[in-house]
Amino acid sequence: MRAVGVVLVLLASLLSPAAAGATGPVTAKATATAKATGPVTATGPATSPATPEGARHEVTYDRYSLSVDGERILLWSGEFHYFRLPSQELWRDVLEKIRAAGFNGVSLYFHWGYHSPAPGSYDFTGVRDVDLLLRTADELGLYVVARPGPYINAETSGGGFPAWLKTVDGRARSSDPGYTAAYRDWLDHLNPIIARHQVTRGGSVIAYNVENEYAVNVDAAYMEQLQQQARADGIDVPIVHNNCCNGDLANWSSGRGAVQIPGVDDYPVGFDCRAPDTWGQSEGVTRRLRDDGPVYAAEYQAGAIDLHDAGYGACRELTGPDFMKVFYKSNAIGSGATMFGYYMAYGGTSWGRLPQPNDVYTSYDYGAAITESRQLTAKYDEFKRQGYFTTTVAPLTKTDPAPAPVPADPAVFAQARSNPDTGTQFVLVRHPDRRSTADVATELDWSTPDGRYRVPVRVNGRDAKVLVAGYDLGGQRLVWSNSEILTHVGVSGRDVAVLYGRDGEQGSTVLRYSSAPTVRVLDGAVRASYADGDLRLDYTHSGLARVLVSGGGRPPLVLLLGTDETAARFWRLDTDQGPVLVRGTALARSAAVVGDRLVLRADTDRAGEVEVFAPVRRLSVGGRTVHVRRTLSGSLLGSLPGPEPVRLPGLTDWRHRAEPPGAGETGWVPADRTTTASPIKPKTLPVLYSDEYGFHQGSVWYRGRFTATGAERTISLNAITGRRGVYLVWLDGRYLGSAAGGTESDAEPVNPDPGRGDFAVPEGLLVAGRRATLTVLVENMGHNDDWTADDTRFKQPRGLFGAVVRGSTAPISWQVRGSRPNDGERGPMNAGGLHGERAGWHLPGGTGWGRPPAAAPPGVSWYRTAFRLDLPRGHDVSLGLRFDDTTQRSHRVLIFVNGWNMGQYLGGSSPQRDFVLPAGVLAEHNTLTFAVIATGQLPGGPGPVRLVTLGNHRTGGGR
């Protein structure tokens, strides 16, 4: 039997806590007051735990790191926006992929506007169920940095503020009374949910981030009040903040409003993806902002906004593995940071009305390690290489600057840190100029904890290595290595370690023994020599070499020596019997030791080997037994099948409905206000801003009626839509044309004539003494952010800004109509004010659809088709909708799948041609509906469009 595997099979298993194969993190109690003399502890009010059996723990911190119950933690977290993935079934999938990359934490923004359609109204159900989100993080053992704002930015509409806040008196992001009352209501609803998932109560929230990038602002009372409210609402973990950019980074580090652990945001190569090989001169090293807290890279660049429409592939190249090697490793060793937040690990989709208009379109792929369609990339591999290292090698959690080895060639730069307790050394090796692409081979004069050595190193191109010396690697003593450590585990009395380097580069590793051990090269070419207690192994990184070392007074060691690529095929998974290693699968989600069997959940993208290093004799993947044999390395080796092919239906049998300008007589409200809370005052009265009348999302229709004189010659309008927006104009049903919507500057002087359009009145159309109707459709491309805490920016209006009928002084009586009340399932940001949206044409079902015309007139036309999916059972298939029309026609398309607004195709106004359709939105039987807004005649409808496969994996997600 075949089924919609993406929806019915894989995702049911992903939602199963029993299938997770992991428990929550060792969690904690938080810190209230920092002391430079040692770890600090803070407690909060006692409340119920996250689960009935949830154990309370203690979070402390000092200048080196966070600690949980006294154990130091290096927090390696990636950013994930639940509101950009409208599929609870897939939250677990993405979080599992984040965990599998070596992350032990996740940063989570919470979007006020996503939950609040109107003042005092909040919804935390369905795709807004943040309690479920936090429970999933608890179950997966991922620490959470909770980021509730109230302001989040995130290139989302309003910066996360609800649009209704624009009509509230008082400056946002300040201690003004109107704004204070509004945000307190939001936090009073959200904070208790976060509080019950804190580490201190058996959950996973390890830190609470107040506000966002507030260094450019100065309201200390506001920052103080946010923290007071958090504590009053039961938040008792450390409070943090992410300083940014043009402000004084000392803000909120000391004095009134200071947080306990201030962090720094850093985007060292910026956002110009048009030249992905060009890096600026930024050091990209996080500053220490307090002596009594750890160094915190709160938001470190892990992708880029596509500011110049280069496409997210170019952004992924700009911030690819070379960038990650050079900047991430330089940051870790240069600053000694032990708290990291990488923005983004998974970007997702700005579906519905989520996009902020100035910077982004529907896709928020961000060039992230996990693509919008949930596929893993070369960036993911590099995150895994670094993440496994940072979360495996415990001495990294406490380091001080140390004397660096001296390179024989000054064309190589070296920098060092060491752990004051263990003496373990960490040496960064790279070019002095990060931008250099030279190939330099030299030696380091390195005084390690175990002696002085001449260590060969090579820096070829944009590269950086973190080399380790004086490290107790399980039961082994690593003297030094010029290979990098991926990870190591202990399995059945053996140490298994994975080291790696760039393909073709020389590698050497020195281990210390009390007597000469026995060395057996199992695979590859490795030379061994022993003298004065040191076993030296020399090799060239190529494929995967294997060495078995036994005797010499230490437990046996299986040393796996690979390239960057072979190292990326390893997965480290925790079980109740200790960590295990898996090699060869496209993804390993979780593992459990059950008797003599390893129960593995893993995905494959092609047929191939699976190898496990675990204390077992048998293996099952996805509930099926895998035939295995024992290798000389002590592992189990078997094979797994690849995915079955995917067959997708064509999109045919399109149906059509026309939406006449201003259609429908219900829902219109008088537009007669003469005042506005916006600091940007209208060009003409009345005030026609859509937010003033409660219409906050999507397109808005206007209807203005006046008595004609017959002398009218021109209709002059101004409309503010945000970037890429348009508006269309009709007079007595005659189409007059369209114009680009305007934007406003962020500060004075305000543009007095934004989005200007002058439309000629056709000769003889209007007759003196008769009533005339002016109809205008204005797009709303989203609301401005409030990054500078300036109401001129945030409260920039949307809708008509001015209206003049030249040649007539007759008053115009205006009405406006926008979106219907909140969609309970899809939320307040799904649909706008088109007549078809208000009438439910975007939803499945309904009648009145006919054959499409050969050409649609300017305005709004609706198209619909249906399709059935028959996908392979037990597979994770990611699907997308592709627009193949490369001509730049004058139309844009709102895409509705089963009623969900999955984005807007903007033709030549953005580079996006593929739109991801996530499982959970898709079902077995599907309705695809387009609302097409055309500014000119549209022959052939919306153009050729088809379903495409963006990823296909056989998944071991089943139990």
Tab-separated table of N, CA and C in Angstrom, residues 746-825:
chain	number	residue	atom	x	y	z
A	746	ASP	N	12.895	56.463	7.319
A	746	ASP	CA	12.831	56.056	8.720
A	746	ASP	C	12.790	57.243	9.671
A	747	ALA	N	13.138	58.403	9.191
A	747	ALA	CA	13.172	59.580	10.052
A	747	ALA	C	12.857	60.803	9.203
A	748	GLU	N	12.843	61.945	9.848
A	748	GLU	CA	12.576	63.180	9.113
A	748	GLU	C	13.671	63.418	8.067
A	749	PRO	N	13.398	64.135	6.963
A	749	PRO	CA	12.063	64.647	6.634
A	749	PRO	C	11.184	63.569	6.014
A	750	VAL	N	9.915	63.575	6.356
A	750	VAL	CA	8.982	62.612	5.800
A	750	VAL	C	8.695	62.979	4.350
A	751	ASN	N	8.680	61.988	3.491
A	751	ASN	CA	8.355	62.202	2.082
A	751	ASN	C	6.903	62.688	1.976
A	752	PRO	N	6.683	63.883	1.442
A	752	PRO	CA	5.301	64.397	1.386
A	752	PRO	C	4.484	63.824	0.242
A	753	ASP	N	5.121	63.051	-0.638
A	753	ASP	CA	4.414	62.602	-1.843
A	753	ASP	C	4.733	61.136	-2.156
A	754	PRO	N	4.535	60.212	-1.195
A	754	PRO	CA	4.923	58.807	-1.423
A	754	PRO	C	3.934	58.083	-2.323
A	755	GLY	N	4.444	57.172	-3.168
A	755	GLY	CA	3.587	56.342	-3.998
A	755	GLY	C	2.648	57.137	-4.865
A	756	ARG	N	3.163	58.157	-5.524
A	756	ARG	CA	2.309	59.065	-6.303
A	756	ARG	C	1.868	58.400	-7.606
A	757	GLY	N	0.597	58.522	-7.898
A	757	GLY	CA	0.058	58.072	-9.172
A	757	GLY	C	-0.951	59.068	-9.696
A	758	ASP	N	-0.830	59.464	-10.957
A	758	ASP	CA	-1.765	60.381	-11.594
A	758	ASP	C	-2.477	59.641	-12.719
A	759	PHE	N	-3.780	59.613	-12.655
A	759	PHE	CA	-4.573	58.792	-13.567
A	759	PHE	C	-5.561	59.682	-14.321
A	760	ALA	N	-5.438	59.682	-15.636
A	760	ALA	CA	-6.296	60.523	-16.459
A	760	ALA	C	-7.732	60.017	-16.443
A	761	VAL	N	-8.668	60.946	-16.341
A	761	VAL	CA	-10.088	60.608	-16.402
A	761	VAL	C	-10.499	60.554	-17.877
A	762	PRO	N	-10.989	59.422	-18.342
A	762	PRO	CA	-11.371	59.312	-19.765
A	762	PRO	C	-12.435	60.339	-20.135
A	763	GLU	N	-12.281	60.913	-21.309
A	763	GLU	CA	-13.208	61.915	-21.794
A	763	GLU	C	-14.639	61.355	-21.844
A	764	GLY	N	-15.559	62.067	-21.238
A	764	GLY	CA	-16.965	61.707	-21.288
A	764	GLY	C	-17.384	60.636	-20.296
A	765	LEU	N	-16.423	60.142	-19.477
A	765	LEU	CA	-16.797	59.087	-18.525
A	765	LEU	C	-17.710	59.618	-17.436
A	766	LEU	N	-17.419	60.825	-16.942
A	766	LEU	CA	-18.205	61.394	-15.850
A	766	LEU	C	-19.162	62.441	-16.388
A	767	VAL	N	-20.373	62.437	-15.841
A	767	VAL	CA	-21.422	63.358	-16.246
A	767	VAL	C	-21.763	64.244	-15.060
A	768	ALA	N	-21.830	65.530	-15.309
A	768	ALA	CA	-22.114	66.488	-14.240
A	768	ALA	C	-23.409	66.143	-13.523
A	769	GLY	N	-23.341	66.183	-12.178
A	769	GLY	CA	-24.501	65.927	-11.343
A	769	GLY	C	-24.726	64.481	-10.993
A	770	ARG	N	-24.004	63.579	-11.645
A	770	ARG	CA	-24.172	62.161	-11.334
A	770	ARG	C	-23.119	61.715	-10.311
A	771	ARG	N	-23.530	60.720	-9.534
A	771	ARG	CA	-22.590	60.163	-8.552
A	771	ARG	C	-21.560	59.298	-9.271
A	772	ALA	N	-20.301	59.469	-8.886
A	772	ALA	CA	-19.195	58.685	-9.439
A	772	ALA	C	-18.550	57.878	-8.323
A	773	THR	N	-18.003	56.737	-8.696
A	773	THR	CA	-17.354	55.855	-7.707
A	773	THR	C	-15.905	55.610	-8.115
A	774	LEU	N	-15.014	55.973	-7.223
A	774	LEU	CA	-13.583	55.718	-7.381
A	774	LEU	C	-13.236	54.491	-6.542
A	775	THR	N	-12.686	53.463	-7.185
A	775	THR	CA	-12.358	52.215	-6.491
A	775	THR	C	-10.853	51.982	-6.585
A	776	VAL	N	-10.269	51.679	-5.438
A	776	VAL	CA	-8.814	51.508	-5.388
A	776	VAL	C	-8.490	50.250	-4.598
A	777	LEU	N	-7.632	49.414	-5.175
A	777	LEU	CA	-7.111	48.248	-4.465
A	777	LEU	C	-5.660	48.544	-4.091
A	778	VAL	N	-5.355	48.523	-2.797
A	778	VAL	CA	-4.007	48.835	-2.309
A	778	VAL	C	-3.430	47.608	-1.614
A	779	GLU	N	-2.264	47.186	-2.070
A	779	GLU	CA	-1.577	46.074	-1.411
A	779	GLU	C	-0.913	46.545	-0.123
A	780	ASN	N	-0.820	45.641	0.828
A	780	ASN	CA	-0.026	45.852	2.042
A	780	ASN	C	1.020	44.747	2.068
A	781	MET	N	2.282	45.115	1.825
A	781	MET	CA	3.357	44.124	1.743
A	781	MET	C	3.948	43.789	3.100
A	782	GLY	N	3.308	44.251	4.159
A	782	GLY	CA	3.804	44.011	5.504
A	782	GLY	C	4.142	45.319	6.177
A	783	HIS	N	4.351	45.255	7.475
A	783	HIS	CA	4.574	46.460	8.266
A	783	HIS	C	6.055	46.634	8.583
A	784	ASN	N	6.470	47.877	8.676
A	784	ASN	CA	7.869	48.167	8.950
A	784	ASN	C	8.281	47.653	10.318
A	785	ASP	N	9.558	47.305	10.410
A	785	ASP	CA	10.092	46.940	11.707
A	785	ASP	C	10.284	48.196	12.554
A	786	ASP	N	10.827	48.011	13.748
A	786	ASP	CA	11.037	49.133	14.675
A	786	ASP	C	12.434	49.063	15.265
A	787	TRP	N	13.403	48.760	14.395
A	787	TRP	CA	14.762	48.493	14.880
A	787	TRP	C	15.338	49.684	15.645
A	788	THR	N	15.019	50.895	15.217
A	788	THR	CA	15.570	52.081	15.872
A	788	THR	C	14.670	52.626	16.976
A	789	ALA	N	13.616	51.894	17.331
A	789	ALA	CA	12.655	52.372	18.333
A	789	ALA	C	12.178	53.770	17.986
A	790	ASP	N	11.807	53.944	16.732
A	790	ASP	CA	11.381	55.244	16.207
A	790	ASP	C	10.011	55.053	15.573
A	791	ASP	N	9.018	55.726	16.121
A	791	ASP	CA	7.659	55.534	15.612
A	791	ASP	C	7.511	55.991	14.164
A	792	THR	N	8.397	56.879	13.697
A	792	THR	CA	8.341	57.266	12.299
A	792	THR	C	8.572	56.059	11.406
A	793	ARG	N	9.340	55.115	11.906
A	793	ARG	CA	9.609	53.882	11.156
A	793	ARG	C	8.486	52.875	11.371
A	794	PHE	N	8.207	52.556	12.640
A	794	PHE	CA	7.262	51.493	12.937
A	794	PHE	C	5.834	51.873	12.562
A	795	LYS	N	5.437	53.105	12.837
A	795	LYS	CA	4.047	53.515	12.611
A	795	LYS	C	3.835	54.105	11.222
A	796	GLN	N	4.750	53.782	10.304
A	796	GLN	CA	4.520	54.146	8.913
A	796	GLN	C	3.205	53.522	8.469
A	797	PRO	N	2.308	54.309	7.897
A	797	PRO	CA	0.978	53.779	7.576
A	797	PRO	C	0.997	52.861	6.366
A	798	ARG	N	-0.106	52.176	6.180
A	798	ARG	CA	-0.375	51.404	4.983
A	798	ARG	C	-1.739	51.834	4.450
A	799	GLY	N	-1.858	51.858	3.114
A	799	GLY	CA	-3.115	52.235	2.494
A	799	GLY	C	-3.006	53.578	1.798
A	800	LEU	N	-4.126	54.185	1.530
A	800	LEU	CA	-4.140	55.472	0.848
A	800	LEU	C	-3.623	56.575	1.765
A	801	PHE	N	-2.746	57.399	1.222
A	801	PHE	CA	-2.103	58.489	1.963
A	801	PHE	C	-2.690	59.842	1.556
A	802	GLY	N	-3.192	59.908	0.335
A	802	GLY	CA	-3.808	61.134	-0.147
A	802	GLY	C	-4.640	60.851	-1.372
A	803	ALA	N	-5.697	61.667	-1.588
A	803	ALA	CA	-6.573	61.480	-2.743
A	803	ALA	C	-7.128	62.830	-3.154
A	804	VAL	N	-6.897	63.182	-4.428
A	804	VAL	CA	-7.380	64.451	-4.962
A	804	VAL	C	-7.969	64.192	-6.349
A	805	VAL	N	-9.184	64.694	-6.589
A	805	VAL	CA	-9.780	64.667	-7.925
A	805	VAL	C	-9.566	66.056	-8.524
A	806	ARG	N	-8.619	66.160	-9.425
A	806	ARG	CA	-8.271	67.465	-9.973
A	806	ARG	C	-9.327	67.895	-10.989
A	807	GLY	N	-9.759	69.132	-10.827
A	807	GLY	CA	-10.846	69.663	-11.648
A	807	GLY	C	-12.154	69.658	-10.907
A	808	SER	N	-12.140	69.192	-9.656
A	808	SER	CA	-13.383	69.142	-8.877
A	808	SER	C	-13.069	69.428	-7.424
A	809	THR	N	-13.957	70.138	-6.771
A	809	THR	CA	-13.832	70.370	-5.333
A	809	THR	C	-14.889	69.602	-4.553
A	810	ALA	N	-15.587	68.713	-5.215
A	810	ALA	CA	-16.651	67.954	-4.549
A	810	ALA	C	-16.044	67.042	-3.495
A	811	PRO	N	-16.664	66.983	-2.313
A	811	PRO	CA	-16.142	66.085	-1.275
A	811	PRO	C	-16.306	64.623	-1.684
A	812	ILE	N	-15.388	63.813	-1.200
A	812	ILE	CA	-15.432	62.374	-1.467
A	812	ILE	C	-15.833	61.664	-0.179
A	813	SER	N	-16.821	60.813	-0.270
A	813	SER	CA	-17.255	59.990	0.864
A	813	SER	C	-16.587	58.620	0.726
A	814	TRP	N	-15.724	58.291	1.694
A	814	TRP	CA	-14.897	57.084	1.571
A	814	TRP	C	-15.416	55.933	2.432
A	815	GLN	N	-15.241	54.742	1.885
A	815	GLN	CA	-15.430	53.504	2.631
A	815	GLN	C	-14.192	52.630	2.410
A	816	VAL	N	-13.947	51.758	3.355
A	816	VAL	CA	-12.787	50.867	3.259
A	816	VAL	C	-13.208	49.472	3.696
A	817	ARG	N	-12.600	48.477	3.076
A	817	ARG	CA	-12.891	47.092	3.460
A	817	ARG	C	-11.598	46.282	3.395
A	818	GLY	N	-11.368	45.525	4.450
A	818	GLY	CA	-10.158	44.703	4.530
A	818	GLY	C	-10.463	43.302	4.980
A	819	SER	N	-9.508	42.702	5.656
A	819	SER	CA	-9.600	41.290	6.021
A	819	SER	C	-10.727	41.036	7.010
A	820	ARG	N	-11.216	39.824	6.959
A	820	ARG	CA	-12.245	39.378	7.895
A	820	ARG	C	-11.614	39.114	9.255
A	821	PRO	N	-12.424	38.855	10.272
A	821	PRO	CA	-11.868	38.480	11.575
A	821	PRO	C	-10.949	37.265	11.473
A	822	ASN	N	-10.205	37.059	12.501
A	822	ASN	CA	-9.138	36.051	12.542
A	822	ASN	C	-9.597	34.662	12.114
A	823	ASP	N	-8.774	34.009	11.289
A	823	ASP	CA	-8.961	32.602	10.925
A	823	ASP	C	-8.447	31.768	12.097
A	824	GLY	N	-9.355	31.055	12.768
A	824	GLY	CA	-8.981	30.339	13.982
A	824	GLY	C	-7.935	29.280	13.772
A	825	GLU	N	-7.893	28.658	12.581
A	825	GLU	CA	-6.907	27.604	12.332
A	825	GLU	C	-5.587	28.178	11.856
